[in-house]
Amino acid sequence: MTDSIDGLEMALDRLLLADANALDSKDMKGWLANYAEENEASYYCRATENTEHNLELGFMFDDCRARLEDRVTYVNEIWAGTFQDYRTRHFVQRVSHWQVDASTAEAISNFSVFMTPMDTGVTQVLAVGRYLDRLRLSDAGDAKLLSRRAELDTSVLPRYLVYPI
Amino acid sequence: MAEATLTWPKNYNEVPKAAFIRADLYADEIQRIFHGAEWHPIAHESELPNPGDFKTMRLAGIPLLISRDEADVVRVFYNACSHRSNQLETAVMGNKTEFECPYHRWLFNAKGDLVGCPNPREFLPGFDKADYPLGQPRFELFYGLIFVTFSSETEPLETFLGEAGETLRELMAGDGRLKLLGYQKVRYDSNWKGYNDNDGYHAPLLHAAFKMLNWQGGKGRQYTCTRRGHVCFESALSVASGPSVLKDKDLIAFKGQDPSVGSRIVQLFPTFVSTKHLDIINLRFATPIDAETTEVHYAYFAHQDDDDEMLRHRLRQSSNLLGPCGLISMEDASIFHRIHIGSHTPGNAIFQKGVRDPSKLESEFLQNDESGNLPRWEYYRSVMGFERAEA
């Protein structure tokens, strides 16, 4: 359990950075490891435009642990070799957080993701938006994602997505 | 207007790569095709289900406003004030029964009537509000699917659709009583024809997922109809068999009725692609942005009679299976980009699969034949006025 504010902030930021690092390293197993083991662990990636109009459909809709595990399989096995690869750099910044109960916290963070396709080498913005996170806090003071909603200001993507945001 | 010329190969199965990339052709295509005598689907009326709902978008540059008035009548307007053409509504969707232009405060109702404007005494002598409604393109509805055309010469929509209309009706759940689930919007680095040539049709060989999931294609037919070469696919639904690499098998489950023709695609000239696959109903509204860019709005739907469980299933399946990030379609998007890059090389793209005689056009094809695209190319050639080389 995390009882000090400083401890909570450190735990949240460690997780935020670990996720950015896993994504930018294309380490999908590392990405999965940032999520809680619970069956309801979830990741959604959706245009804020949809959310604001009560439209639940997203670019990615992984509403259970099995789907998170399947996304690792999509990227590492099913899609391997079929697309133009690109590098990403996630810039993340926590802007708000609060503790819900002893083992749960919530946080809002801004993100911007740059993309550099390997073939052109020309960098552009892939997406900008906010993470709305619900986090499970362990007795040891670690935080894992129980639910992450990547809400994209970018309602029109400049490219198809291979990796989660 | 200066007319761009391009000599077309004599064989029907050859398409000049220059057609995909020449900027001078693009300007001519906008005039002849997008602003010409074609019908373009722009929305399904279920995207604006309630009185006062509206949607805006641009089609080949032209700003459009679709609104549903208090009496439930759906209309299409130019999204520009009838005074100085200031863009009238800036939101992509919303609910309003009046639209006010902020420039000179002209106010329009959802029927497009000009209902108020300050200080009309200072206007031209004899100014009458009745002479200044919002401008409208021609539009027609087909089972709720809203089409516009910017030419007075376009034939009636029913004629334009031909036999494709029946497949399109079936694709939209048989009655067009749809419920919007949401959008996936994306820009592809591809000429609109590169997008269109490879979205409806694409080789199953591309889809590694099919192989990994032991997912064999169902038996079916591909046919083209009307002089525009609209392409329709109808096939039996197949469900993946054998051990799956997926832990959540609902992604590829079929929970609906009628698997005998459970999979349909309707592709209308010039850019519209729609598909019903498994329990996904997907209408793709596409528009060229420039010669190198195509924007596609994937709109997904449920049926109005779905129970909560089916609605949930469609939402989960639609989000993850077919769009620009979908399990079995992400790599299609990659092909649009790569076809566009590769087309900057000399010569012709030569279609092979299903071509029996390059001097003839056919209208019935096997499901995976690429020759189904050829009648559409012949129509494109003719509408652009390009001469075919002598045999």
XYZ file of C-alpha atoms in Angstrom:
556
model
C 0.000 0.000 0.000
C 1.179 3.481 -0.816
C 0.455 5.833 2.031
C 2.427 8.956 1.261
C 1.525 11.371 -1.536
C 5.118 11.400 -2.718
C 5.175 7.634 -2.803
C 2.003 7.545 -4.878
C 3.315 10.111 -7.345
C 6.517 8.145 -7.731
C 4.609 4.916 -8.333
C 2.343 6.525 -10.922
C 5.202 8.138 -12.797
C 7.285 4.962 -12.747
C 4.395 3.170 -14.431
C 3.757 5.981 -16.909
C 7.378 5.955 -18.010
C 7.654 2.166 -18.025
C 4.700 2.030 -20.437
C 6.162 4.708 -22.725
C 9.458 2.871 -22.706
C 7.870 -0.499 -23.492
C 5.874 0.960 -26.393
C 8.803 2.865 -27.878
C 10.943 -0.267 -27.559
C 8.206 -2.356 -29.259
C 8.381 -4.599 -26.220
C 4.812 -5.908 -26.214
C 5.413 -8.304 -23.323
C 6.789 -5.390 -21.356
C 3.675 -3.426 -22.311
C 1.450 -6.244 -21.033
C 3.439 -6.420 -17.792
C 2.280 -2.897 -16.951
C -1.297 -4.153 -16.642
C -2.839 -5.746 -13.552
C -3.340 -9.522 -13.615
C -7.081 -9.196 -13.062
C -9.429 -10.415 -15.799
C -11.021 -6.996 -16.156
C -7.708 -5.284 -16.957
C -8.406 -3.208 -20.066
C -6.955 -0.888 -22.687
C -8.980 1.319 -25.000
C -7.749 3.650 -27.716
C -10.466 5.899 -29.045
C -11.031 9.309 -30.591
C -12.327 11.765 -27.978
C -14.798 12.798 -30.683
C -16.497 9.402 -30.288
C -16.465 9.585 -26.483
C -18.006 13.050 -26.474
C -20.913 11.751 -28.542
C -21.427 8.635 -26.391
C -20.028 6.404 -29.118
C -18.050 3.608 -27.492
C -16.359 2.296 -30.627
C -12.586 2.665 -30.623
C -9.445 2.039 -32.651
C -8.574 -0.611 -30.080
C -11.034 -2.146 -27.644
C -9.291 -4.558 -25.299
C -11.836 -4.827 -22.522
C -10.381 -7.877 -20.768
C -7.039 -9.441 -19.966
C -7.470 -12.039 -22.757
C -7.676 -9.254 -25.344
C -4.569 -7.565 -23.959
C -2.741 -10.861 -24.329
C -4.133 -11.250 -27.862
C -2.798 -7.816 -28.798
C 0.696 -9.040 -27.985
C 0.027 -11.946 -30.367
C -1.263 -9.586 -33.128
C 1.901 -7.500 -33.070
C 4.519 -10.146 -32.350
C 3.140 -12.990 -34.470
C 0.163 -12.280 -36.734
C 1.258 -8.969 -38.239
C 4.999 -9.592 -38.287
C 6.439 -8.626 -41.672
C 3.207 -7.276 -43.196
C 3.502 -3.520 -42.613
C 5.826 -0.544 -43.027
C 7.452 -0.348 -39.623
C 7.810 2.906 -37.745
C 9.504 4.179 -34.611
C 7.503 5.993 -31.975
C 8.433 8.314 -29.131
C 5.845 8.832 -26.414
C 6.047 12.020 -24.358
C 3.884 11.677 -21.276
C 3.074 14.015 -18.448
C 0.833 13.349 -15.485
C -1.460 16.332 -14.941
C -3.829 15.092 -12.229
C -4.275 12.135 -9.900
C -6.237 11.068 -6.842
C -6.423 8.047 -4.588
C -9.744 6.189 -4.718
C -9.126 3.715 -1.899
C -6.206 1.935 -0.291
C -5.475 -0.165 -3.378
C -6.790 2.038 -6.184
C -5.765 5.369 -7.712
C -6.771 7.302 -10.800
C -4.631 9.562 -12.932
C -4.900 11.740 -16.000
C -1.836 12.265 -18.182
C -1.223 14.080 -21.444
C 0.593 12.310 -24.236
C 2.038 13.212 -27.594
C 3.415 10.517 -29.840
C 5.842 11.178 -32.660
C 6.192 8.673 -35.450
C 9.115 8.125 -37.793
C 8.450 5.601 -40.564
C 11.530 3.501 -41.234
C 11.207 3.903 -45.022
C 10.876 7.697 -45.235
C 12.680 8.772 -42.065
C 10.445 11.839 -41.905
C 9.055 12.471 -38.417
C 5.458 13.553 -37.845
C 2.949 13.639 -35.035
C 1.042 10.356 -34.800
C -1.437 11.293 -32.097
C -2.045 13.636 -29.197
C -4.412 13.116 -26.304
C -4.900 12.025 -22.703
C -4.569 8.810 -20.773
C -7.391 8.256 -18.305
C -5.960 5.583 -16.029
C -7.301 3.528 -13.165
C -4.477 1.886 -11.272
C -4.072 -1.009 -8.857
C -1.626 -0.293 -6.049
C 0.257 -3.181 -4.488
C 1.381 -3.519 -0.887
C 4.919 -3.053 -2.121
C 4.011 0.349 -3.496
C 3.900 -0.532 -7.196
C 1.151 0.606 -9.554
C -0.301 -1.457 -12.414
C -2.924 -0.425 -14.953
C -6.369 -1.753 -14.209
C -7.813 0.311 -17.051
C -6.265 2.716 -19.497
C -8.265 4.842 -21.887
C -6.084 6.535 -24.485
C -8.454 9.324 -25.542
C -7.177 10.844 -28.784
C -7.631 14.511 -29.664
C -6.446 13.279 -33.047
C -9.761 12.109 -34.462
C -8.272 11.521 -37.926
C -5.153 9.374 -37.666
C -2.338 10.138 -40.126
C -1.663 6.421 -40.499
C -2.871 2.959 -39.575
C -1.845 1.867 -36.091
C 0.192 -1.240 -35.410
C 1.262 -0.595 -31.829
C -0.971 0.641 -29.022
C -0.690 4.329 -28.126
C -10.321 23.730 -68.887
C -7.043 22.213 -70.049
C -7.623 18.526 -70.464
C -5.014 16.118 -69.251
C -4.321 13.271 -71.628
C -3.034 9.805 -71.049
C -2.822 7.016 -73.577
C -4.408 3.879 -72.217
C -2.966 0.422 -73.023
C -4.905 -1.729 -75.481
C -5.415 -4.587 -73.016
C -8.221 -4.255 -70.506
C -6.063 -5.776 -67.759
C -3.418 -3.055 -67.903
C -3.621 0.239 -66.025
C -1.018 2.986 -66.516
C 0.722 3.651 -63.218
C 0.700 7.333 -64.154
C -3.053 7.292 -63.474
C -2.311 6.967 -59.756
C 0.169 9.790 -59.409
C -0.185 12.589 -61.968
C -1.315 15.790 -60.264
C -2.704 17.214 -63.524
C -5.038 14.221 -63.830
C -6.175 14.788 -60.259
C -7.534 18.264 -60.978
C -9.435 16.855 -63.933
C -10.794 13.948 -61.846
C -12.233 16.346 -59.292
C -14.134 18.170 -62.038
C -15.257 15.167 -64.068
C -15.884 12.630 -61.303
C -16.240 14.156 -57.836
C -18.017 17.301 -58.968
C -19.457 15.500 -61.994
C -22.280 13.086 -62.750
C -21.728 10.538 -59.976
C -23.534 9.759 -56.721
C -21.476 9.847 -53.518
C -22.603 8.289 -50.219
C -21.837 10.753 -47.417
C -23.643 9.388 -44.347
C -26.304 6.999 -43.135
C -29.290 8.750 -41.618
C -28.843 6.697 -38.434
C -25.763 8.825 -37.765
C -28.231 11.606 -36.967
C -31.061 9.697 -35.282
C -32.835 12.487 -33.376
C -34.593 15.671 -34.470
C -32.001 18.467 -34.625
C -29.038 16.100 -35.102
C -26.543 17.165 -37.727
C -23.277 16.022 -39.279
C -20.759 17.992 -41.340
C -17.981 16.842 -43.639
C -16.161 17.743 -46.828
C -16.416 15.769 -50.027
C -13.610 16.523 -52.484
C -13.312 19.916 -50.837
C -17.029 20.764 -50.828
C -18.309 21.444 -47.285
C -21.620 19.700 -46.546
C -24.104 19.891 -43.692
C -26.642 17.124 -43.170
C -29.427 17.920 -40.747
C -32.592 16.331 -39.410
C -35.307 18.871 -38.712
C -37.949 18.843 -35.968
C -40.322 16.913 -38.264
C -37.682 14.157 -38.780
C -36.884 15.190 -42.367
C -33.235 14.734 -43.378
C -31.711 17.239 -45.790
C -28.288 17.966 -47.230
C -26.996 21.534 -47.548
C -23.797 23.219 -48.538
C -22.159 24.133 -45.242
C -21.751 27.758 -46.244
C -23.761 30.866 -45.447
C -25.945 31.989 -48.358
C -24.572 35.523 -47.917
C -20.766 35.486 -48.261
C -20.210 31.702 -48.032
C -18.661 31.731 -44.596
C -18.464 28.139 -43.265
C -21.724 27.891 -41.326
C -21.268 25.036 -38.830
C -17.847 24.073 -37.454
C -18.772 21.038 -35.315
C -18.422 17.577 -36.893
C -21.689 16.499 -35.304
C -24.171 17.792 -32.772
C -27.766 18.816 -32.227
C -29.177 22.178 -33.340
C -32.402 23.326 -34.858
C -30.941 26.652 -35.955
C -27.602 27.528 -37.511
C -26.264 31.047 -37.131
C -23.446 32.457 -39.216
C -21.301 34.558 -36.844
C -20.059 36.865 -39.621
C -23.242 38.926 -40.211
C -25.574 36.955 -37.919
C -27.662 35.356 -40.626
C -29.802 32.657 -39.004
C -31.090 29.505 -40.731
C -33.507 26.847 -39.502
C -32.995 23.104 -40.015
C -35.034 23.327 -43.240
C -32.392 25.713 -44.589
C -34.681 28.781 -44.572
C -33.109 32.120 -43.782
C -35.221 33.113 -40.775
C -33.333 36.164 -39.568
C -30.694 38.713 -40.581
C -29.954 42.036 -38.827
C -30.506 45.355 -40.585
C -31.918 44.171 -43.925
C -32.866 47.822 -44.693
C -29.185 48.322 -45.575
C -29.212 45.493 -48.122
C -30.004 45.611 -51.846
C -33.353 47.232 -52.632
C -36.041 44.552 -52.712
C -33.988 42.113 -50.569
C -36.169 39.155 -49.602
C -35.090 36.495 -47.089
C -36.981 33.903 -49.121
C -34.381 34.301 -51.891
C -31.517 33.274 -49.606
C -32.031 29.762 -48.230
C -28.978 27.541 -47.712
C -27.801 26.103 -50.999
C -28.406 22.412 -51.565
C -26.835 19.756 -53.770
C -29.090 17.047 -55.180
C -29.447 14.222 -52.691
C -31.328 10.941 -52.393
C -31.676 8.310 -49.694
C -31.386 4.550 -50.180
C -32.448 2.602 -47.080
C -31.153 5.526 -45.063
C -27.848 5.829 -46.926
C -27.550 9.461 -48.045
C -26.075 10.135 -51.488
C -25.255 13.510 -53.057
C -24.377 14.553 -56.563
C -23.203 17.942 -57.798
C -24.467 17.515 -61.344
C -27.992 17.924 -62.674
C -27.213 15.282 -65.303
C -26.617 12.350 -62.964
C -29.171 9.609 -63.570
C -31.559 8.638 -60.722
C -29.849 6.899 -57.813
C -31.665 3.626 -58.443
C -30.223 3.491 -61.961
C -26.789 4.430 -60.690
C -26.855 1.540 -58.191
C -28.311 -1.082 -60.528
C -27.986 -4.629 -59.233
C -25.620 -3.401 -56.486
C -28.631 -1.878 -54.731
C -29.948 -5.256 -53.669
C -26.606 -6.365 -52.241
C -26.232 -3.002 -50.521
C -29.697 -3.336 -48.934
C -28.802 -6.801 -47.641
C -25.484 -5.479 -46.350
C -27.317 -2.820 -44.333
C -29.135 -5.517 -42.349
C -31.818 -5.872 -45.018
C -33.818 -2.823 -43.999
C -31.326 -0.014 -43.296
C -32.615 0.356 -39.713
C -29.155 0.885 -38.287
C -27.738 2.268 -35.057
C -24.395 4.087 -35.071
C -21.608 2.581 -32.943
C -18.892 5.096 -33.821
C -16.096 6.043 -36.191
C -12.516 5.235 -37.011
C -11.063 8.010 -39.187
C -7.734 7.900 -40.936
C -5.768 9.485 -43.762
C -3.899 7.184 -46.088
C -0.848 8.226 -48.086
C -2.465 7.002 -51.257
C -4.205 8.375 -54.304
C -7.965 7.730 -54.066
C -7.756 5.121 -56.813
C -4.948 3.280 -55.045
C -7.184 3.158 -51.977
C -10.230 2.129 -53.950
C -8.458 -0.472 -56.057
C -7.264 -2.342 -52.994
C -9.873 -1.881 -50.295
C -12.829 -3.822 -51.655
C -10.638 -6.370 -53.340
C -7.544 -7.656 -51.681
C -5.679 -10.864 -51.879
C -6.351 -13.330 -49.077
C -2.694 -14.212 -49.393
C -2.017 -10.911 -47.675
C -3.827 -11.898 -44.550
C -1.482 -13.839 -42.319
C -4.294 -13.886 -39.757
C -6.416 -16.143 -41.978
C -3.688 -18.726 -42.074
C -2.868 -18.530 -38.392
C -6.509 -18.843 -37.424
C -7.174 -21.718 -39.836
C -9.695 -19.434 -41.426
C -10.638 -20.544 -44.917
C -12.659 -18.260 -47.163
C -16.264 -19.257 -47.756
C -17.578 -19.996 -51.236
C -18.978 -16.997 -52.994
C -19.339 -14.830 -56.055
C -17.997 -11.523 -57.195
C -19.883 -9.558 -59.816
C -19.751 -6.135 -61.347
C -22.716 -4.115 -62.488
C -23.648 -0.937 -64.332
C -21.327 0.816 -66.747
C -19.410 2.151 -63.727
C -18.239 -1.300 -62.714
C -19.529 -1.277 -59.133
C -18.179 -4.443 -57.505
C -20.193 -6.710 -55.221
C -19.037 -9.749 -53.275
C -21.431 -12.218 -51.709
C -20.064 -15.206 -49.872
C -20.890 -17.802 -47.305
C -19.571 -16.967 -43.923
C -16.770 -19.135 -42.730
C -15.742 -19.353 -39.139
C -12.210 -20.144 -38.090
C -11.743 -23.786 -37.244
C -9.062 -25.637 -35.401
C -6.912 -24.383 -32.574
C -6.886 -20.612 -32.377
C -3.993 -18.460 -31.325
C -6.555 -16.027 -29.882
C -7.573 -16.161 -26.238
C -10.715 -14.114 -26.846
C -12.452 -16.116 -29.562
C -15.452 -13.766 -29.596
C -13.413 -11.474 -31.844
C -14.060 -13.826 -34.746
C -17.367 -15.356 -33.595
C -20.566 -15.106 -35.653
C -23.687 -14.566 -33.560
C -26.073 -13.343 -36.220
C -28.412 -15.103 -38.616
C -27.964 -16.475 -42.120
C -24.361 -17.606 -42.542
C -25.164 -18.788 -46.101
C -24.490 -15.275 -47.392
C -22.949 -13.877 -44.253
C -20.253 -11.821 -45.915
C -20.913 -8.982 -48.359
C -18.905 -6.172 -49.881
C -20.315 -3.404 -52.075
C -17.877 -1.047 -53.728
C -19.373 1.851 -55.662
C -17.560 4.077 -58.103
C -15.690 6.247 -57.303
C -14.623 5.682 -53.671
C -17.288 4.054 -51.490
C -16.628 0.682 -49.880
C -19.028 -1.067 -47.517
C -18.850 -4.435 -45.888
C -20.811 -6.793 -43.719
C -18.525 -9.413 -42.282
C -19.307 -11.656 -39.309
C -21.435 -9.284 -37.196
C -19.789 -6.102 -38.447
C -21.688 -3.577 -40.560
C -19.201 -1.037 -41.862
C -19.740 1.870 -44.274
C -16.530 3.607 -45.402
C -16.963 7.198 -46.522
C -13.846 8.220 -48.411
C -12.766 11.460 -50.028
C -9.653 12.545 -51.857
C -7.674 15.232 -50.020
C -5.078 15.671 -52.752
C -3.433 13.471 -55.393
C -1.415 11.706 -52.674
C -3.892 11.521 -49.799
C -7.257 9.877 -49.177
C -9.287 10.315 -46.006
C -11.550 7.451 -44.952
C -14.206 7.569 -42.252
C -15.061 4.029 -41.199
C -18.546 4.189 -39.676
C -19.752 1.088 -37.798
C -23.319 0.128 -37.081
C -25.545 -2.203 -35.126
C -29.192 -2.941 -35.960
C -31.971 -1.132 -34.148
C -33.501 -4.445 -33.027
C -30.292 -5.780 -31.438
C -30.489 -6.736 -27.779
C -27.804 -5.463 -25.392
C -25.711 -8.596 -25.783
C -25.611 -8.343 -29.585
C -24.888 -4.617 -29.411
C -21.949 -5.303 -27.103
C -20.689 -8.076 -29.361
C -20.815 -5.837 -32.453
C -18.978 -3.084 -30.596
C -16.202 -5.439 -29.474
C -15.889 -7.055 -32.900
C -16.097 -3.827 -34.921
C -13.411 -2.016 -32.935
C -10.758 -4.702 -33.275
C -11.275 -6.588 -36.521
C -11.657 -4.565 -39.736
C -10.450 -0.961 -39.530
C -7.084 0.783 -39.881
C -5.870 -1.045 -36.765
C -7.961 -4.196 -37.171
C -6.636 -7.707 -36.767
C -7.392 -8.768 -40.345
C -7.135 -5.409 -42.109
C -4.256 -3.379 -40.711
C -2.020 -4.728 -43.447
C -4.497 -3.614 -46.150
C -3.764 -0.072 -45.065
C -0.081 -0.728 -45.531
C -0.771 -1.926 -49.086
C -2.528 1.370 -49.971
C 0.655 3.235 -49.059
C 2.985 0.822 -50.790
C 0.967 0.672 -54.025
C 1.111 4.445 -54.126
C 4.877 4.534 -53.672
C 5.457 1.723 -56.163
C 3.290 3.416 -58.777
C 5.944 6.116 -59.182
C 7.715 3.796 -61.625
C 7.330 3.480 -65.406
C 4.828 1.293 -67.172
C 1.526 -0.348 -66.393
C 0.061 -2.289 -63.492
C -0.839 -5.627 -65.084
C -3.759 -7.491 -63.537
C -3.454 -11.284 -63.707
C -5.717 -13.187 -61.372
C -8.971 -14.115 -63.056
C -8.060 -12.540 -66.422
C -8.916 -15.062 -69.112
C -8.788 -12.836 -72.170
C -7.216 -9.351 -71.908
C -9.248 -8.147 -74.891
C -12.589 -8.703 -73.102
C -14.340 -7.358 -70.010
C -16.413 -9.760 -67.924
C -18.947 -9.216 -65.159
C -18.833 -12.461 -63.155
C -15.715 -13.390 -61.234
C -14.455 -15.776 -58.631
C -14.272 -14.397 -55.141
C -10.547 -13.778 -55.133
C -10.129 -12.589 -58.749
C -8.482 -9.200 -59.147
C -10.100 -8.840 -62.570
C -13.295 -7.567 -60.878
C -11.629 -4.143 -60.780
C -11.280 -3.930 -64.570
C -14.792 -2.774 -65.563
C -14.375 0.134 -63.134
C -11.062 1.074 -64.759
C -12.712 1.009 -68.163
C -15.376 3.407 -66.915
C -12.703 5.654 -65.385
C -10.870 5.694 -68.723
C -14.005 6.648 -70.597
C -15.163 9.341 -68.175
C -11.682 10.882 -68.246
C -11.731 10.820 -72.054
C -8.509 8.821 -72.444
C -8.041 6.991 -75.740
C -7.300 3.293 -75.650
C -4.348 2.274 -77.832
C -5.200 0.374 -81.019
C -5.020 -3.383 -80.879
